[in-house]
Protein backbone atom coordinates (compact mmCIF):
# COMPACT_ATOMS: atom_id res chain seq x y z
CA UNK A 1 0.00 0.00 0.00
CA UNK A 2 1.34 3.40 -0.90
CA UNK A 3 1.39 6.47 1.33
CA UNK A 4 -1.26 7.99 -0.91
CA UNK A 5 -3.51 4.91 -0.68
CA UNK A 6 -3.20 4.78 3.11
CA UNK A 7 -3.92 8.50 3.40
CA UNK A 8 -7.04 8.12 1.26
CA UNK A 9 -8.17 5.11 3.30
CA UNK A 10 -7.76 7.09 6.54
CA UNK A 11 -9.15 10.31 5.12
CA UNK A 12 -6.03 12.35 5.84
CA UNK A 13 -3.31 14.05 3.82
CA UNK A 14 -0.43 12.21 2.24
CA UNK A 15 1.97 14.59 3.95
CA UNK A 16 0.68 13.46 7.37
CA UNK A 17 1.26 9.79 6.54
CA UNK A 18 4.66 10.73 5.12
CA UNK A 19 5.52 12.45 8.40
CA UNK A 20 4.63 9.25 10.27
CA UNK A 21 6.83 7.20 7.95
CA UNK A 22 9.77 9.54 8.48
CA UNK A 23 9.14 9.64 12.26
CA UNK A 24 8.56 13.38 12.10
CA UNK A 25 5.13 12.94 13.68
CA UNK A 26 3.23 10.18 15.46
CA UNK A 27 -0.35 9.17 14.62
CA UNK A 28 -3.13 9.83 17.11
CA UNK A 29 -4.70 6.80 18.75
CA UNK A 30 -7.81 6.98 16.56
CA UNK A 31 -5.64 6.72 13.43
CA UNK A 32 -3.64 3.87 14.95
CA UNK A 33 -6.92 2.07 15.63
CA UNK A 34 -8.10 2.69 12.07
CA UNK A 35 -4.83 1.30 10.67
CA UNK A 36 -4.99 -1.73 12.96
CA UNK A 37 -8.50 -2.48 11.72
CA UNK A 38 -7.47 -1.90 8.12
CA UNK A 39 -4.49 -4.26 8.33
CA UNK A 40 -6.14 -6.82 10.62
CA UNK A 41 -3.59 -6.42 13.43
CA UNK A 42 -3.66 -5.12 16.98
CA UNK A 43 -2.78 -1.56 17.90
CA UNK A 44 0.18 -2.98 19.83
CA UNK A 45 1.47 -4.57 16.64
CA UNK A 46 1.75 -1.10 15.16
CA UNK A 47 3.34 0.74 18.05
CA UNK A 48 5.43 -1.71 20.08
CA UNK A 49 9.02 -2.66 19.33
CA UNK A 50 8.93 -6.14 17.73
CA UNK A 51 11.97 -7.22 19.76
CA UNK A 52 10.17 -6.35 23.01
CA UNK A 53 7.03 -8.17 21.89
CA UNK A 54 9.05 -11.26 20.94
CA UNK A 55 10.88 -11.27 24.28
CA UNK A 56 7.56 -11.01 26.14
CA UNK A 57 6.09 -13.91 24.16
CA UNK A 58 9.15 -16.04 24.87
CA UNK A 59 9.04 -15.15 28.56
CA UNK A 60 5.42 -16.30 28.80
CA UNK A 61 5.86 -19.36 26.59
CA UNK A 62 8.85 -20.70 28.48
CA UNK A 63 8.06 -19.52 32.01
CA UNK A 64 9.72 -21.90 34.43
CA UNK A 65 11.57 -23.69 31.61
CA UNK A 66 14.72 -21.66 30.83
CA UNK A 67 16.32 -24.66 29.12
CA UNK A 68 13.47 -24.75 26.59
CA UNK A 69 13.96 -21.06 25.83
CA UNK A 70 17.66 -21.71 25.27
CA UNK A 71 16.80 -24.50 22.81
CA UNK A 72 14.27 -22.29 21.04
CA UNK A 73 16.69 -19.39 20.68
CA UNK A 74 19.45 -21.70 19.42
CA UNK A 75 17.06 -23.30 16.93
CA UNK A 76 15.97 -19.88 15.72
CA UNK A 77 19.52 -19.30 14.45
CA UNK A 78 20.14 -22.84 13.17
CA UNK A 79 19.65 -24.25 9.70
CA UNK A 80 16.95 -26.81 9.00
CA UNK A 81 19.62 -29.50 8.68
CA UNK A 82 21.10 -28.57 12.06
CA UNK A 83 17.68 -28.77 13.70
CA UNK A 84 17.05 -32.19 12.17
CA UNK A 85 20.37 -33.42 13.62
CA UNK A 86 19.50 -32.11 17.08
CA UNK A 87 16.08 -33.80 16.93
CA UNK A 88 17.77 -37.11 16.15
CA UNK A 89 20.15 -36.65 19.08
CA UNK A 90 17.33 -35.76 21.48
CA UNK A 91 15.29 -38.73 20.28
CA UNK A 92 18.26 -41.03 20.89
CA UNK A 93 18.52 -39.76 24.48
CA UNK A 94 14.82 -40.25 25.20
CA UNK A 95 14.80 -43.76 23.74
CA UNK A 96 17.24 -44.85 26.45
CA UNK A 97 14.74 -43.97 29.19
Coordinates of N, CA, C and O in Angstrom, one line a residue, residues 3-94:
X3 N 1.7 5.4 0.4 CA 1.4 6.5 1.3 C 0.1 7.1 0.9 O -0.8 7.4 1.7
X4 N 0.0 7.3 -0.4 CA -1.3 8.0 -0.9 C -2.5 7.1 -0.6 O -3.5 7.6 -0.2
X5 N -2.4 5.8 -0.9 CA -3.5 4.9 -0.7 C -3.9 4.9 0.8 O -5.1 4.9 1.1
X6 N -2.9 4.8 1.7 CA -3.2 4.8 3.1 C -3.9 6.1 3.5 O -4.8 6.1 4.3
X7 N -3.3 7.2 3.1 CA -3.9 8.5 3.4 C -5.4 8.6 3.0 O -6.2 9.0 3.7
X8 N -5.7 8.1 1.7 CA -7.0 8.1 1.3 C -7.9 7.2 2.1 O -9.0 7.6 2.5
X9 N -7.4 6.1 2.5 CA -8.2 5.1 3.3 C -8.5 5.7 4.7 O -9.6 5.5 5.2
X10 N -7.6 6.5 5.2 CA -7.8 7.1 6.5 C -8.4 8.5 6.5 O -8.8 9.0 7.5
X11 N -8.5 9.0 5.3 CA -9.2 10.3 5.1 C -8.3 11.4 5.6 O -8.8 12.4 6.2
X12 N -7.0 11.3 5.4 CA -6.0 12.3 5.8 C -5.1 12.7 4.7 O -5.1 12.0 3.6
X13 N -4.2 13.6 4.9 CA -3.3 14.1 3.8 C -2.1 13.1 3.7 O -1.7 12.4 4.7
X14 N -1.6 13.0 2.5 CA -0.4 12.2 2.2 C 0.8 12.7 3.0 O 1.6 12.0 3.4
X15 N 0.8 14.0 3.2 CA 2.0 14.6 4.0 C 2.0 14.1 5.4 O 3.0 13.9 6.0
X16 N 0.8 14.0 6.0 CA 0.7 13.5 7.4 C 1.2 12.0 7.5 O 2.0 11.7 8.3
X17 N 0.8 11.2 6.5 CA 1.3 9.8 6.5 C 2.8 9.8 6.3 O 3.5 9.0 6.9
X18 N 3.2 10.6 5.4 CA 4.7 10.7 5.1 C 5.4 11.1 6.4 O 6.5 10.6 6.6
X19 N 4.9 12.1 7.1 CA 5.5 12.4 8.4 C 5.6 11.3 9.4 O 6.6 11.1 10.1
X20 N 4.6 10.4 9.4 CA 4.6 9.2 10.3 C 5.8 8.3 9.8 O 6.5 7.8 10.6
X21 N 5.8 8.1 8.5 CA 6.8 7.2 8.0 C 8.3 7.7 8.2 O 9.2 6.9 8.4
X22 N 8.4 9.0 8.2 CA 9.8 9.5 8.5 C 10.0 9.8 10.0 O 11.0 10.4 10.3
X23 N 9.1 9.4 10.8 CA 9.1 9.6 12.3 C 9.2 11.1 12.6 O 9.8 11.5 13.6
X24 N 8.6 12.0 11.8 CA 8.6 13.4 12.1 C 7.4 13.6 13.0 O 7.4 14.6 13.8
X25 N 6.3 12.8 12.9 CA 5.1 12.9 13.7 C 4.7 11.5 14.0 O 5.1 10.6 13.5
X26 N 3.7 11.5 15.0 CA 3.2 10.2 15.5 C 1.7 10.2 15.3 O 1.1 11.2 15.7
X27 N 1.1 9.1 14.8 CA -0.4 9.2 14.6 C -1.1 9.2 15.9 O -0.7 8.6 16.9
X28 N -2.2 9.8 15.9 CA -3.1 9.8 17.1 C -3.7 8.4 17.3 O -3.8 7.6 16.3
X29 N -4.2 8.1 18.4 CA -4.7 6.8 18.8 C -5.8 6.4 17.8 O -6.0 5.2 17.5
X30 N -6.7 7.3 17.4 CA -7.8 7.0 16.6 C -7.3 6.5 15.2 O -7.9 5.6 14.6
X31 N -6.2 7.1 14.7 CA -5.6 6.7 13.4 C -4.9 5.4 13.6 O -5.0 4.5 12.7
X32 N -4.3 5.2 14.7 CA -3.6 3.9 15.0 C -4.7 2.8 15.0 O -4.5 1.7 14.4
X33 N -5.8 3.1 15.6 CA -6.9 2.1 15.6 C -7.5 1.8 14.2 O -7.7 0.7 13.9
X34 N -7.6 2.9 13.4 CA -8.1 2.7 12.1 C -7.1 1.8 11.2 O -7.5 0.9 10.5
X35 N -5.8 2.1 11.4 CA -4.8 1.3 10.7 C -4.8 -0.2 11.1 O -4.7 -1.1 10.3
X36 N -5.0 -0.4 12.4 CA -5.0 -1.7 13.0 C -6.2 -2.5 12.4 O -6.0 -3.6 11.9
X37 N -7.3 -1.8 12.3 CA -8.5 -2.5 11.7 C -8.3 -2.7 10.2 O -8.6 -3.8 9.7
X38 N -7.7 -1.8 9.6 CA -7.5 -1.9 8.1 C -6.5 -3.1 7.8 O -6.8 -3.8 6.9
X39 N -5.5 -3.2 8.6 CA -4.5 -4.3 8.3 C -4.8 -5.6 9.1 O -4.0 -6.6 8.9
X40 N -5.8 -5.6 9.9 CA -6.1 -6.8 10.6 C -5.1 -7.2 11.7 O -4.8 -8.4 11.9
X41 N -4.6 -6.2 12.4 CA -3.6 -6.4 13.4 C -4.1 -5.7 14.7 O -5.0 -5.0 14.6
X42 N -3.3 -5.9 15.8 CA -3.7 -5.1 17.0 C -3.0 -3.8 17.0 O -2.0 -3.6 16.2
X43 N -3.4 -2.9 17.8 CA -2.8 -1.6 17.9 C -1.3 -1.8 18.4 O -0.4 -1.1 17.9
X44 N -1.2 -2.7 19.3 CA 0.2 -3.0 19.8 C 1.1 -3.4 18.7 O 2.3 -3.0 18.7
X45 N 0.6 -4.2 17.8 CA 1.5 -4.6 16.6 C 2.1 -3.4 15.9 O 3.1 -3.4 15.3
X46 N 1.3 -2.3 15.9 CA 1.8 -1.1 15.2 C 2.7 -0.2 15.9 O 3.4 0.6 15.4
X47 N 2.6 -0.2 17.3 CA 3.3 0.7 18.1 C 4.4 0.2 18.9 O 5.3 0.9 19.4
X48 N 4.4 -1.1 19.2 CA 5.4 -1.7 20.1 C 6.6 -2.2 19.3 O 6.5 -2.6 18.1
X49 N 7.8 -2.2 19.9 CA 9.0 -2.7 19.3 C 8.9 -4.2 19.2 O 8.7 -4.9 20.2
X50 N 9.1 -4.7 17.9 CA 8.9 -6.1 17.7 C 9.9 -7.0 18.6 O 9.5 -8.1 19.0
X51 N 11.0 -6.5 18.9 CA 12.0 -7.2 19.8 C 11.4 -7.3 21.2 O 11.5 -8.4 21.8
X52 N 10.8 -6.3 21.7 CA 10.2 -6.3 23.0 C 9.0 -7.3 23.0 O 8.8 -8.1 24.0
X53 N 8.2 -7.3 22.0 CA 7.0 -8.2 21.9 C 7.5 -9.6 21.9 O 7.0 -10.5 22.6
X54 N 8.5 -9.9 21.1 CA 9.1 -11.3 20.9 C 9.6 -11.7 22.3 O 9.3 -12.9 22.7
X55 N 10.3 -10.9 23.0 CA 10.9 -11.3 24.3 C 9.8 -11.6 25.3 O 9.8 -12.5 26.0
X56 N 8.7 -10.8 25.2 CA 7.6 -11.0 26.1 C 6.9 -12.3 25.8 O 6.5 -13.1 26.7
X57 N 6.7 -12.6 24.6 CA 6.1 -13.9 24.2 C 6.9 -15.1 24.6 O 6.4 -16.1 25.2
X58 N 8.3 -15.0 24.4 CA 9.1 -16.0 24.9 C 9.1 -16.2 26.4 O 9.1 -17.3 26.9
X59 N 9.1 -15.1 27.1 CA 9.0 -15.2 28.6 C 7.8 -15.9 29.0 O 7.9 -16.8 29.9
X60 N 6.7 -15.6 28.4 CA 5.4 -16.3 28.8 C 5.4 -17.8 28.3 O 5.0 -18.6 29.1
X61 N 5.9 -18.0 27.1 CA 5.9 -19.4 26.6 C 6.8 -20.3 27.4 O 6.4 -21.5 27.5
X62 N 7.9 -19.8 27.8 CA 8.9 -20.7 28.5 C 9.0 -20.4 30.0 O 10.1 -20.7 30.6
X63 N 8.0 -19.8 30.6 CA 8.1 -19.5 32.0 C 8.4 -20.8 32.8 O 7.7 -21.8 32.6
X64 N 9.4 -20.7 33.6 CA 9.7 -21.9 34.4 C 10.5 -22.9 33.7 O 10.9 -24.0 34.3
X65 N 10.8 -22.7 32.4 CA 11.6 -23.7 31.6 C 12.7 -23.0 30.8 O 12.7 -22.9 29.6
X66 N 13.7 -22.4 31.5 CA 14.7 -21.7 30.8 C 15.5 -22.5 29.8 O 16.0 -22.0 28.8
X67 N 15.6 -23.8 30.1 CA 16.3 -24.7 29.1 C 15.6 -24.8 27.8 O 16.2 -24.8 26.7
X68 N 14.2 -24.7 27.8 CA 13.5 -24.8 26.6 C 13.6 -23.5 25.8 O 13.7 -23.5 24.6
X69 N 13.7 -22.3 26.5 CA 14.0 -21.1 25.8 C 15.3 -21.1 25.2 O 15.5 -20.6 24.0
X70 N 16.3 -21.6 25.8 CA 17.7 -21.7 25.3 C 17.6 -22.5 24.0 O 18.2 -22.2 23.0
X71 N 16.9 -23.7 24.0 CA 16.8 -24.5 22.8 C 16.1 -23.7 21.7 O 16.5 -23.8 20.5
X72 N 15.0 -23.0 22.0 CA 14.3 -22.3 21.0 C 15.2 -21.2 20.4 O 15.2 -21.1 19.2
X73 N 15.9 -20.5 21.2 CA 16.7 -19.4 20.7 C 17.8 -19.9 19.8 O 18.2 -19.4 18.8
X74 N 18.4 -21.1 20.2 CA 19.5 -21.7 19.4 C 18.9 -22.2 18.1 O 19.5 -22.0 17.0
X75 N 17.7 -22.8 18.1 CA 17.1 -23.3 16.9 C 16.7 -22.2 16.0 O 16.7 -22.3 14.8
X76 N 16.4 -21.0 16.5 CA 16.0 -19.9 15.7 C 17.1 -19.5 14.8 O 16.9 -18.9 13.7
X77 N 18.3 -19.7 15.2 CA 19.5 -19.3 14.5 C 20.1 -20.5 13.6 O 21.0 -20.2 12.9
X78 N 19.6 -21.7 13.8 CA 20.1 -22.8 13.2 C 19.5 -23.1 11.8 O 18.4 -22.7 11.5
X79 N 20.2 -23.8 11.0 CA 19.6 -24.2 9.7 C 18.7 -25.4 9.9 O 18.7 -26.1 11.0
X80 N 17.9 -25.7 8.9 CA 16.9 -26.8 9.0 C 17.7 -28.1 9.2 O 17.3 -29.0 10.0
X81 N 18.8 -28.3 8.5 CA 19.6 -29.5 8.7 C 20.2 -29.6 10.1 O 20.1 -30.7 10.7
X82 N 20.6 -28.5 10.7 CA 21.1 -28.6 12.1 C 20.0 -29.0 13.0 O 20.2 -29.8 13.9
X83 N 18.8 -28.4 12.8 CA 17.7 -28.8 13.7 C 17.3 -30.2 13.6 O 17.1 -30.9 14.6
X84 N 17.3 -30.8 12.4 CA 17.0 -32.2 12.2 C 18.1 -33.1 12.9 O 17.7 -34.1 13.5
X85 N 19.3 -32.7 12.9 CA 20.4 -33.4 13.6 C 20.1 -33.4 15.1 O 20.2 -34.4 15.8
X86 N 19.8 -32.2 15.6 CA 19.5 -32.1 17.1 C 18.3 -33.0 17.5 O 18.3 -33.6 18.5
X87 N 17.3 -33.0 16.7 CA 16.1 -33.8 16.9 C 16.5 -35.3 17.0 O 16.0 -36.0 17.9
X88 N 17.3 -35.7 16.1 CA 17.8 -37.1 16.1 C 18.5 -37.4 17.4 O 18.3 -38.4 18.1
X89 N 19.4 -36.5 17.8 CA 20.1 -36.7 19.1 C 19.2 -36.7 20.3 O 19.3 -37.6 21.1
X90 N 18.3 -35.8 20.4 CA 17.3 -35.8 21.5 C 16.5 -37.0 21.5 O 16.2 -37.6 22.6
X91 N 16.1 -37.5 20.3 CA 15.3 -38.7 20.3 C 16.1 -39.9 20.8 O 15.6 -40.8 21.4
X92 N 17.4 -39.9 20.4 CA 18.3 -41.0 20.9 C 18.4 -41.0 22.4 O 18.4 -42.1 23.0
X93 N 18.5 -39.8 23.0 CA 18.5 -39.8 24.5 C 17.2 -40.3 25.1 O 17.2 -41.0 26.1
X94 N 16.1 -39.9 24.6 CA 14.8 -40.2 25.2 C 14.5 -41.7 25.0 O 13.7 -42.3 25.8

